[in-house]
Coordinates of C-alpha atoms in Angstrom, one line a residue:
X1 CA 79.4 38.5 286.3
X2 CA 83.1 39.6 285.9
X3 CA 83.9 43.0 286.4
X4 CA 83.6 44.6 283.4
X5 CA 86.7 47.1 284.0
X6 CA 88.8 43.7 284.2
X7 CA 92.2 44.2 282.6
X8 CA 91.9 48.1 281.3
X9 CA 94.1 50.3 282.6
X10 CA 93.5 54.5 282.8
X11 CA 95.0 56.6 280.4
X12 CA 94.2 60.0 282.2
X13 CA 95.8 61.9 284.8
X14 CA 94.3 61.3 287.7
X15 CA 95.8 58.3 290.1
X16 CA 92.4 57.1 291.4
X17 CA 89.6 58.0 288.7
X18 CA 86.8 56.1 290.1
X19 CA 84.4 58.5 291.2
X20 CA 80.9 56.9 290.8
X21 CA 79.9 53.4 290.5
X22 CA 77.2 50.7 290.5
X23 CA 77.9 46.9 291.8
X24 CA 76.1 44.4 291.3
X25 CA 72.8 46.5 291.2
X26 CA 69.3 45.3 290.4
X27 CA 65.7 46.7 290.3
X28 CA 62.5 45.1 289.8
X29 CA 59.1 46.4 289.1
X30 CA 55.9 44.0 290.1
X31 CA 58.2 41.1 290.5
X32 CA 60.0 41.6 287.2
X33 CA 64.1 42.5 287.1
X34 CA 64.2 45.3 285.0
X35 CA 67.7 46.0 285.9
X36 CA 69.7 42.7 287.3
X37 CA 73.7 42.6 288.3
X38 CA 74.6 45.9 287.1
X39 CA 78.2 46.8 287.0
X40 CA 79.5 50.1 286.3
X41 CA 82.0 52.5 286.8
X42 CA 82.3 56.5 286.3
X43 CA 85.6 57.9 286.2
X44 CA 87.3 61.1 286.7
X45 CA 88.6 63.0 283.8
X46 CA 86.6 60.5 281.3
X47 CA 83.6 60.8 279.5
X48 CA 81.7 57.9 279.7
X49 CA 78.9 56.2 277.5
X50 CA 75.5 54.1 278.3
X51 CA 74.2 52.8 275.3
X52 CA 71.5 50.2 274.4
X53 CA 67.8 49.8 272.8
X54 CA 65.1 51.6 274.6
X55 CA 64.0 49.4 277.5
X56 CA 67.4 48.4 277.9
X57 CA 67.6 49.7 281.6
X58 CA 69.3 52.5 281.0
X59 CA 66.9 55.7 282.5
X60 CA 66.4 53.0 285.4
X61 CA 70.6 53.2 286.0
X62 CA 70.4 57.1 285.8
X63 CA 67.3 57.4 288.4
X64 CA 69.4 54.8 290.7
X65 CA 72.5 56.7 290.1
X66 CA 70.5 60.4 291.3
X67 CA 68.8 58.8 294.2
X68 CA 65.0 58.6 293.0
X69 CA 65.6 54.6 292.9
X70 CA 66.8 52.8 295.7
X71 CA 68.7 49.3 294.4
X72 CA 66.4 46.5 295.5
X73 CA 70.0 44.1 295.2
X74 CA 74.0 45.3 295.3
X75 CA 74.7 48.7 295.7
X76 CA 76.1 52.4 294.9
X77 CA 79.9 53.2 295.7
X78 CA 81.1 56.6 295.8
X79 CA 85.4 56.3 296.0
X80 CA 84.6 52.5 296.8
X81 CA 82.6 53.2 299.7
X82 CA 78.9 51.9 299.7
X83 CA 76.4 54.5 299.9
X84 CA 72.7 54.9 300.1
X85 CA 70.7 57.5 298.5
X86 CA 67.3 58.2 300.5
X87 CA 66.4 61.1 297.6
X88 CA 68.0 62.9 295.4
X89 CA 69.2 65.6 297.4
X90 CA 70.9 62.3 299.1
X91 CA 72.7 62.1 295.6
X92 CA 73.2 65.7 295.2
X93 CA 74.8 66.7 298.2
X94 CA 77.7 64.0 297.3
X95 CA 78.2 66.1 293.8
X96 CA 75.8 63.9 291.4
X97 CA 74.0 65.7 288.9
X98 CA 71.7 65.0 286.4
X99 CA 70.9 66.7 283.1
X100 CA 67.6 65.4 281.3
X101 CA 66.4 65.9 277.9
X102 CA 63.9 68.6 279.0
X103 CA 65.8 70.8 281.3
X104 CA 64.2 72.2 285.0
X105 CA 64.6 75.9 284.0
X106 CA 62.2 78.0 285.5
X107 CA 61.1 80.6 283.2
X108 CA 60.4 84.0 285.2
X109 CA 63.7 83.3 287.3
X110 CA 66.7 85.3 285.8
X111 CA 69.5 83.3 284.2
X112 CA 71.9 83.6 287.8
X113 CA 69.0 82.7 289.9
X114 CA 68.4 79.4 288.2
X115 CA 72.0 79.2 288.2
X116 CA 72.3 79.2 291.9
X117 CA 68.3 77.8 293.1
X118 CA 69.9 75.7 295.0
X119 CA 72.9 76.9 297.0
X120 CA 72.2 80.6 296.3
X121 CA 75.0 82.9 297.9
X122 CA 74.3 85.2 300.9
X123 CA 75.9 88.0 302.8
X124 CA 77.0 87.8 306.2
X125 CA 73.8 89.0 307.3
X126 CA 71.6 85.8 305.1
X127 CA 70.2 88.2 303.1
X128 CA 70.0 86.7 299.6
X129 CA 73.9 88.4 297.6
X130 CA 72.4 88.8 294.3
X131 CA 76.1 90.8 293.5
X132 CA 77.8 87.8 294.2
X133 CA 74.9 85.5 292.2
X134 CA 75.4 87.7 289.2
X135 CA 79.5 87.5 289.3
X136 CA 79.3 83.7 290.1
X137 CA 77.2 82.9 287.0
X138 CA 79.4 84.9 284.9
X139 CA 82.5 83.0 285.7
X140 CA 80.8 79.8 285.3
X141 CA 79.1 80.9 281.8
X142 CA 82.6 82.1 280.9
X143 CA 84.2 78.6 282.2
X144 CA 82.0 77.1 279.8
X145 CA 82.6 79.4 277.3
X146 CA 79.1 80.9 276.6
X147 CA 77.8 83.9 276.8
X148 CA 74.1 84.7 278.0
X149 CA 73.1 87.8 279.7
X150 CA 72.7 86.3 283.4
X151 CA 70.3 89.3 284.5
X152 CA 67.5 88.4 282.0
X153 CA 65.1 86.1 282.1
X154 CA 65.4 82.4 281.6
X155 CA 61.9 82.6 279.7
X156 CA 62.5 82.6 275.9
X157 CA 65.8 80.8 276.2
X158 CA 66.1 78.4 273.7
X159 CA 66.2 74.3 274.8
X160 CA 70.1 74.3 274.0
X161 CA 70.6 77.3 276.5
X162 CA 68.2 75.9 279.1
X163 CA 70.8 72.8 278.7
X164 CA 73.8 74.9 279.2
X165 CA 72.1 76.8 282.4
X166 CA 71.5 73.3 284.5
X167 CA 75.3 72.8 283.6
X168 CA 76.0 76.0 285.3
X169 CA 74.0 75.2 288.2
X170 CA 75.4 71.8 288.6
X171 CA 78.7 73.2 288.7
X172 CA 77.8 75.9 291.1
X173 CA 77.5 73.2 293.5
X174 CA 80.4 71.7 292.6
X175 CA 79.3 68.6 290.9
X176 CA 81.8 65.9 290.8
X177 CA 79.7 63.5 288.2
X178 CA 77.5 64.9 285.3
X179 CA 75.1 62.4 283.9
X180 CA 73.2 63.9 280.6
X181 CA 70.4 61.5 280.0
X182 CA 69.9 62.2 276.0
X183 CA 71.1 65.7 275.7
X184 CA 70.9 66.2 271.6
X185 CA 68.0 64.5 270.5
X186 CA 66.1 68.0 270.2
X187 CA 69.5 70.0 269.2
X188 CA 70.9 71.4 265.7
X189 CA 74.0 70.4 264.5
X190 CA 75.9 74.1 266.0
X191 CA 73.9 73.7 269.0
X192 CA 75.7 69.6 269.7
X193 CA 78.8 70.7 268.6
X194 CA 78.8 73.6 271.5
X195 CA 78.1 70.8 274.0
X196 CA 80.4 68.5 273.3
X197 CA 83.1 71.5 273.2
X198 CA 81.8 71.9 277.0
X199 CA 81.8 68.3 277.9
X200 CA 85.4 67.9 276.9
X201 CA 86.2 71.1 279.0
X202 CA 84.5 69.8 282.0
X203 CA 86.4 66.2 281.2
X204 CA 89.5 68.0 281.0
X205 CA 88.0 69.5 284.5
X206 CA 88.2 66.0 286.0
X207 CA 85.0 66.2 286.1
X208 CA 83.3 62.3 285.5
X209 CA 80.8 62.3 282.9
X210 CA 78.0 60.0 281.7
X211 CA 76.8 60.4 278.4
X212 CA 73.4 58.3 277.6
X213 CA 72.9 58.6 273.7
X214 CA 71.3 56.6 271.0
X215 CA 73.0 58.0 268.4
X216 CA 76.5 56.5 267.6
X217 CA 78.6 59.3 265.4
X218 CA 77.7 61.4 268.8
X219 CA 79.1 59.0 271.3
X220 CA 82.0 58.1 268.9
X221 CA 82.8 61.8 268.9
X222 CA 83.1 62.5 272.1
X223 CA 82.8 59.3 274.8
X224 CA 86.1 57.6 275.9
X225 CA 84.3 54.5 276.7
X226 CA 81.3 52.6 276.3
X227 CA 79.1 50.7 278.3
X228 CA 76.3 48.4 276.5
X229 CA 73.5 46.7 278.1
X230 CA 70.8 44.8 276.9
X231 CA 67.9 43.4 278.8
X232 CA 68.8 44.9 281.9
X233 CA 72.4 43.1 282.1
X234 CA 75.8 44.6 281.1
X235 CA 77.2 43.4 277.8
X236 CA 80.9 45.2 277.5
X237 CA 82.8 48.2 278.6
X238 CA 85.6 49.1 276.4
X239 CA 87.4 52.1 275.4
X240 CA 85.8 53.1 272.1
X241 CA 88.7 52.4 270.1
X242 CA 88.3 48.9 271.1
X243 CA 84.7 48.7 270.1
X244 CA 83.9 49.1 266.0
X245 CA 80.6 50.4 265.5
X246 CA 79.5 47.4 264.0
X247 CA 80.2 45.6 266.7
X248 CA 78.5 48.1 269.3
X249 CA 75.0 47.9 267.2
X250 CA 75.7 43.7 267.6
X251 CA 75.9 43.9 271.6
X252 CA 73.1 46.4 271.7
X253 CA 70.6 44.2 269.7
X254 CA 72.5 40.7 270.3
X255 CA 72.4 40.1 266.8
X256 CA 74.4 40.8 263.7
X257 CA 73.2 44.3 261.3
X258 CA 74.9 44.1 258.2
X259 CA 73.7 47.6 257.5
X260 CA 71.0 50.1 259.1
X261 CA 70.1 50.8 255.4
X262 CA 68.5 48.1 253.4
X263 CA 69.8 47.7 249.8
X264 CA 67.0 49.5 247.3
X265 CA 67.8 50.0 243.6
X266 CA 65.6 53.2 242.9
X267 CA 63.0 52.9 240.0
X268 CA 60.8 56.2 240.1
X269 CA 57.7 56.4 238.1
X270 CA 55.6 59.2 237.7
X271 CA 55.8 62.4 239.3
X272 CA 53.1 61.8 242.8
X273 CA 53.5 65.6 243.9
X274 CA 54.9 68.4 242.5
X275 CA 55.1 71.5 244.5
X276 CA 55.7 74.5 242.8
X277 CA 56.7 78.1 244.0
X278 CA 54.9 77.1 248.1
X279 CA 54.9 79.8 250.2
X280 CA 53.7 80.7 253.5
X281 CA 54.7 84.6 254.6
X282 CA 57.3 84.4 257.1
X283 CA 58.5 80.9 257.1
X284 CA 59.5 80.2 253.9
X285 CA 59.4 81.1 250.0
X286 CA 59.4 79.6 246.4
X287 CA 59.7 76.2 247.0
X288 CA 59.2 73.6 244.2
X289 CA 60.0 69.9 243.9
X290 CA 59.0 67.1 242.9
X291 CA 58.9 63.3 244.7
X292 CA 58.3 60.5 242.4
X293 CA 56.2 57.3 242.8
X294 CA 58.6 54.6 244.5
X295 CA 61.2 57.5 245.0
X296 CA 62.8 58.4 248.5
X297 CA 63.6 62.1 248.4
X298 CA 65.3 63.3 251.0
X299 CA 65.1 67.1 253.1
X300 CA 67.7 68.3 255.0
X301 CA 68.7 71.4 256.5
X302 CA 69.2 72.9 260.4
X303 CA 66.7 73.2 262.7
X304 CA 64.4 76.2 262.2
X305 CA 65.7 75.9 258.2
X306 CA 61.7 75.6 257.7
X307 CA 61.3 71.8 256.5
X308 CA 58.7 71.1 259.0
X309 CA 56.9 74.0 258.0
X310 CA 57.5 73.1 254.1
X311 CA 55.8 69.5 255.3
X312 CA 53.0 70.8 257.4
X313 CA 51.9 73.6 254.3
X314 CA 52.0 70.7 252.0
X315 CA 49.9 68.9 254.1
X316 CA 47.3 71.4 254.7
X317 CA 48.2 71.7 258.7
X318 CA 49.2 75.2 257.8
X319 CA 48.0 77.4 255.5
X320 CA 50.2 78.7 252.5
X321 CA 50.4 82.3 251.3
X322 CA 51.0 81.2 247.7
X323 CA 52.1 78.3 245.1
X324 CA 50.6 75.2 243.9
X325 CA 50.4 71.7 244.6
X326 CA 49.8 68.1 242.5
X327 CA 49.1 64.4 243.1
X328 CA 49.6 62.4 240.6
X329 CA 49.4 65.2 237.8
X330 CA 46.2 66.6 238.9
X331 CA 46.2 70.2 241.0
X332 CA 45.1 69.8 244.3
X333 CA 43.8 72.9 246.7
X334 CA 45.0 72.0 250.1
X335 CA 43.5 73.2 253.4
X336 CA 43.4 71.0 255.7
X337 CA 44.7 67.7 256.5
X338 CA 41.5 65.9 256.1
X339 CA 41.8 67.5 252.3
X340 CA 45.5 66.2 252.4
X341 CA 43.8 62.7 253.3
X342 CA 41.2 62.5 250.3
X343 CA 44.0 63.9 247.8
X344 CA 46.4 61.1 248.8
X345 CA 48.8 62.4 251.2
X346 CA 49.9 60.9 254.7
X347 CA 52.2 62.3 257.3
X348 CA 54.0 61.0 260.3
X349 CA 54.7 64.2 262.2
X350 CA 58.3 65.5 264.0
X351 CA 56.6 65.1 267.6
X352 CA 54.4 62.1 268.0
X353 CA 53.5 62.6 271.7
X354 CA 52.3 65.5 270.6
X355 CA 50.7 65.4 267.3
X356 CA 51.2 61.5 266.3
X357 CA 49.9 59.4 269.1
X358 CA 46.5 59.8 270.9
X359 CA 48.6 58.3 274.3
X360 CA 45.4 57.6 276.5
X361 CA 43.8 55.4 273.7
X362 CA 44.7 51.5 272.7
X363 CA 46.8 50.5 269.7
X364 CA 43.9 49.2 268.2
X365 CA 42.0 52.8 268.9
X366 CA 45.3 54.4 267.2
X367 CA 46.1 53.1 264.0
X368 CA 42.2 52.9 262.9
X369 CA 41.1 56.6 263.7
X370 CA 41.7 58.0 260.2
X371 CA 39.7 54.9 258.7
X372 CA 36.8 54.8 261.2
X373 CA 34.6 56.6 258.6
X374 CA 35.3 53.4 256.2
X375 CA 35.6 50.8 259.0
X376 CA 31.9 52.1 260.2
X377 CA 28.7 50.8 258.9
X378 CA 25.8 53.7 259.8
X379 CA 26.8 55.3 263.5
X380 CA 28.7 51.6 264.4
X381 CA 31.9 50.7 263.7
X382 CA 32.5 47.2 262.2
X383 CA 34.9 45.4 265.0
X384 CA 35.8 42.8 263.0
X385 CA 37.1 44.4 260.0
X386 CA 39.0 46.9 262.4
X387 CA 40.7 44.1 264.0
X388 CA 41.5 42.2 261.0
X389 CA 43.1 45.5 259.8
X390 CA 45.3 46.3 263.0
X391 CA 45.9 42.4 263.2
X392 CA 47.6 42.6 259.8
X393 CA 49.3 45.7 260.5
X394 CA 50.9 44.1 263.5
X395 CA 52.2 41.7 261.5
X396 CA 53.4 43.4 258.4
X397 CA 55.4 46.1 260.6
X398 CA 56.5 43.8 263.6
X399 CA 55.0 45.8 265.9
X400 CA 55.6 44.4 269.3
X401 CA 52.8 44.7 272.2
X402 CA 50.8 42.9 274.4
X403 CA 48.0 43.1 272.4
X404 CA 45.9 45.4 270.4
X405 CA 44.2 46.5 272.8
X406 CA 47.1 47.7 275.3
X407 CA 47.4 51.2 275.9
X408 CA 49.8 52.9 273.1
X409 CA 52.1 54.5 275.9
X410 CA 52.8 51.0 277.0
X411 CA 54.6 50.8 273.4
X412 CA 58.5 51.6 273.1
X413 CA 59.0 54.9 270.9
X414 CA 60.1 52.6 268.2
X415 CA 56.7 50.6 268.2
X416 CA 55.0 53.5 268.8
X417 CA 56.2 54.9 265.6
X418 CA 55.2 52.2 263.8
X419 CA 52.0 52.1 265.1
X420 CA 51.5 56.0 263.4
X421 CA 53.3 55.0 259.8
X422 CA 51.0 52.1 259.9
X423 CA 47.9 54.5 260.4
X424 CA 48.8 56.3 257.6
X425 CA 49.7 53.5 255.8
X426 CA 45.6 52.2 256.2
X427 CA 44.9 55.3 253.9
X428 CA 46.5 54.0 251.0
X429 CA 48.2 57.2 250.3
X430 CA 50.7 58.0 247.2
X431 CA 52.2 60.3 249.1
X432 CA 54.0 60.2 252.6
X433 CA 55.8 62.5 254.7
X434 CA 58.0 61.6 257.5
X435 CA 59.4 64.1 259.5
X436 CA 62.0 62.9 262.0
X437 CA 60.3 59.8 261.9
X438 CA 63.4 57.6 263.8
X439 CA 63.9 60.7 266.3
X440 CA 64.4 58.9 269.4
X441 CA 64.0 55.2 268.9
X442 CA 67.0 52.9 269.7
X443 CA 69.3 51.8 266.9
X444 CA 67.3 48.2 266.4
X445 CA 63.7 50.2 266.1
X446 CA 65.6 52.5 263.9
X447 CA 66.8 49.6 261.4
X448 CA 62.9 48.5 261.2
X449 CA 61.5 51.9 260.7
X450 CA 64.4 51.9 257.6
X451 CA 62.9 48.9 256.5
X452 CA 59.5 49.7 256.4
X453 CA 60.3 53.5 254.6
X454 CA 62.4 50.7 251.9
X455 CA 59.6 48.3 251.5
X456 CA 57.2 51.5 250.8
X457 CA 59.3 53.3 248.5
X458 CA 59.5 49.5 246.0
X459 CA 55.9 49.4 246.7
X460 CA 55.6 52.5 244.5
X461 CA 54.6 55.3 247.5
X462 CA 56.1 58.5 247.1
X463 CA 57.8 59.5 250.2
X464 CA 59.0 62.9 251.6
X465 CA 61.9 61.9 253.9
X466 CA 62.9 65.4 256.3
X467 CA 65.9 64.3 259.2
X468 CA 68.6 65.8 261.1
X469 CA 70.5 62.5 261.1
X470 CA 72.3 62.6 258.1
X471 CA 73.9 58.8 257.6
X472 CA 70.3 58.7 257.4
X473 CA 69.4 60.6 254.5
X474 CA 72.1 59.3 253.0
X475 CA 71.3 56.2 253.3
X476 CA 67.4 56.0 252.3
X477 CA 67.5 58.9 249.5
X478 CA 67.9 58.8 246.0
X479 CA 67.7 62.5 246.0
X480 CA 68.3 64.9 249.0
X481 CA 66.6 68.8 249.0
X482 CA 69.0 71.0 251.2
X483 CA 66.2 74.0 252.7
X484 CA 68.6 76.9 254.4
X485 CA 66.5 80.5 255.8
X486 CA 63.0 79.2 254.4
X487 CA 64.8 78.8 250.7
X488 CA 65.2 75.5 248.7
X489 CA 68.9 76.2 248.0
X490 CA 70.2 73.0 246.8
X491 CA 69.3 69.2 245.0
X492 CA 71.8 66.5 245.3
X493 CA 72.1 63.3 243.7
X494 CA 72.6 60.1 245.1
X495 CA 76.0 59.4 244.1
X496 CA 76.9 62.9 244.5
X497 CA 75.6 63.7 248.1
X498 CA 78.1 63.7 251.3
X499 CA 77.8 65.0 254.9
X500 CA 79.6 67.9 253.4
X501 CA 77.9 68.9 251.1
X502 CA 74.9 69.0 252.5
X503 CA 76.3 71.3 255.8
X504 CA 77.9 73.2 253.0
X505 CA 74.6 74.0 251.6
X506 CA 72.9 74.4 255.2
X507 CA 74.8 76.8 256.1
X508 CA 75.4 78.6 253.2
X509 CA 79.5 78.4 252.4
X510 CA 79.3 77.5 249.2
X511 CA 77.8 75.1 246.7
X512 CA 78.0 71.5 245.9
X513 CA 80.6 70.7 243.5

């Protein structure tokens, strides 16, 4: 494979940028190359990002790069010399760090002491120098730019801050290469735009920094280069200005994507629920609309702006205060979701590990648990119609496993996704809410989950739509509900809705024209 820095040339400051870098790297699981002749470099002063559809090889790069994997073929160079990392603290100790989705805060530790867990300061007697913890984590905080009370305790933080603080602490070891493995996939809008404000002060540092991110406006916002691989082989490294976006899906799925949003001309029918005045004390207030058979209507707003709430009230998961609710023109009195169920309402919920997927049980086990009531004759359940029903959900959604009967965790997220729309989907329900439903699946998962929400909508469902990815609610709605502080404050039309205008809306600074 030919080096895939071949015939760029640096644009920073820095005369030799190369910091960090894999060669020719592989690693195989049971026999299987799930990584094979890897080639990549981290730069100084350059923000760099690993893109590619989930099972790519990408978390496999970042665990070889912070010393939990050792290559089983080429090897990691740090300033061109070969090195071998026994551990992480291997990786660590030559100024790798690593910043995961779910940060490694500990809660009852104050803010400096998770700052500084592991190289805390001491006096000249080795007692413990909490002065000098305390003044360290300030400057560090105010390098970055934040502020947050370094005495208190890390418990209550929110997932944003806990983010910041394992910045801090890898810069209070002096961390030469930052590697943040999916950083914004639980984040509102303010809370990524902070980040990226501290990754380009850190670049600006010299610092070298690894960006792995599905989502492409992010990377395009604030990565200098990309790397794509698919299959477990590099594809390209570029500088992003070299690379169209269109052309970045293409190398991430080795095929061409006209568009990630399937052409639909809306033709609504009747009204399939109508909400009118909902409220549930404390989380939100007088909120009516309506969602129309073979209608996508879209819900946006920040995170904490109450739409999951709206979704889980309307679904009976939570209990409302007030208001009133109707499928198909007839008033419904929702308490639970197995009432949501009989009334005609689905929903795929924001955290699926959680609340979507049952993770020890099979595919087969997933998708037919609300039907096993139907699917049952007396206290047995009838295999065979069970199977034909998964076997044709399989089908119908492209779901790709082993089998039906593998385990669902076996399943990429974007499978697995499909496997709970598709459970739903066995109820036959004229109503369906998603909520985040293509929150963390690659770009190619994402494009089928856009499909199926397209196919649904012509095939006269109603469907609730809430996301935080706006190109997204753009590009599947034919009407888009902006919820700001628990309030409904705004409806936009198709042809009238823009990024803009919705964030106006969000956060309140002035209405849609």
């Amino acid at each position: 494979m030919a080096d895939p820095m071949a015939g760029e040339r640096h644009q920073g400051k820095y005369d030799d940028p190369t910091v960090l870098g894999l060669h020719k790297m592989g690693k195989q699981y049971g026999g299987t190359w799930v990584v094979q002749g890897m080639d990549l470099l981290l730069r100084a002063g350059e923000v760099l990002a690993l893109v590619g559809e989930n099972g790519a090889g990408k978390s496999t790069i970042v665990k070889t790069l912070a010393g939990v994997h050792r290559p089983d073929a080429g090897t990691v160079v740090i300033d061109g010399a070969p090195v071998v990392f026994s551990n992480p603290l291997d990786a660590q100790s030559c100024g790798i760090a690593v910043i995961h989705q779910h940060p490694n805060v500990f809660p009852d530790l104050s803010v400096a002491e998770n700052i500084y867990l592991a190289r805390p300061p001491r006096t000249a007697r080795g007692r413990l120098d909490r002065a000098a913890m305390r003044r360290g984590a300030k400057d560090i905080l105010s390098r970055l730019g934040v502020k947050i009370t370094v005495t208190r305790p890390a418990n209550g933080l929110s997932l944003a801050d806990q983010q910041l603080i394992e910045i801090a602490k890898a810069l209070s070891v002096e961390a030469r290469v930052l590697i943040l493995d999916e950083p914004t996939a639980a984040l509102s809008i303010h809370e990524v735009e902070r980040l990226f404000r501290i990754i380009r002060t850190l670049r600006d540092e010299g610092v070298a920094i690894m960006l792995v991110n599905h989502r492409l406006d992010e990377v395009y916002a604030v990565c200098d280069r990309i790397t794509v691989i698919r299959d477990g082989r590099h594809v390209i490294t570029a500088p992003l200005s070299e690379v169209t976006r269109d052309e970045c899906v293409r190398h991430m799925v080795g095929r061409d994507i006209s568009t990630l949003f399937p052409e639909r001309t809306a033709t609504p029918g009747t009204v399939a629920l109508q909400v009118d005045a909902l409220t549930r004390r404390g989380e939100f207030r007088d909120v009516t609309f309506t969602v129309r058979h073979g209608e996508i209507v879209g819900m946006a707003g920040l995170v904490g702006a109450g739409r999951t709430e709206i979704a889980r009230t309307v679904f009976g998961a939570d209990r409302a205060s007030s208001g009133r609710i109707s499928i198909d023109g007839i008033p419904r009195r929702i308490t639970s979701p197995a009432g949501a169920v009989r009334a005609g309402l689905a929903y795929v919920p924001e955290d699926r590990h959680r609340s979507g997927v049952a993770l020890e049980l099979s595919v087969q086990e997933n998708m037919s648990l609300p039907r096993l009531k139907s699917l049952s004759r007396g206290l047995l359940i009838d295999r065979r119609a069970e199977e034909k029903m998964v076997a044709g959900y399989i089908d119908e959604l492209a779901i790709r496993t082993s089998s039906a009967a593998a385990p669902i965790g076996t399943l990429s997220g974007g499978n697995q996704q499909k496997v709970v729309i598709s459970r739903w989907l066995s109820t036959d329900p004229s109503v369906l809410i998603l909520d985040e439903p293509t929150q963390g699946v690659d770009i190619g998962a994402k494009t089928e989950v856009h499909r199926i929400i397209a196919t649904l909508a012509e095939n006269g469902v109603a469907i609730l739509l809430i996301s935080s990815d706006l190109p997204e609610l753009l590009g599947l709605s034919d009407r888009i509900l902006v919820v700001r502080e628990g309030r409904l404050v705004g409806e936009l039309a198709k042809d009238e809705a823009d990024q803009e205008k919705i964030m106006q809306l969000a956060l309140g600074e002035g209405a849609a024209a």
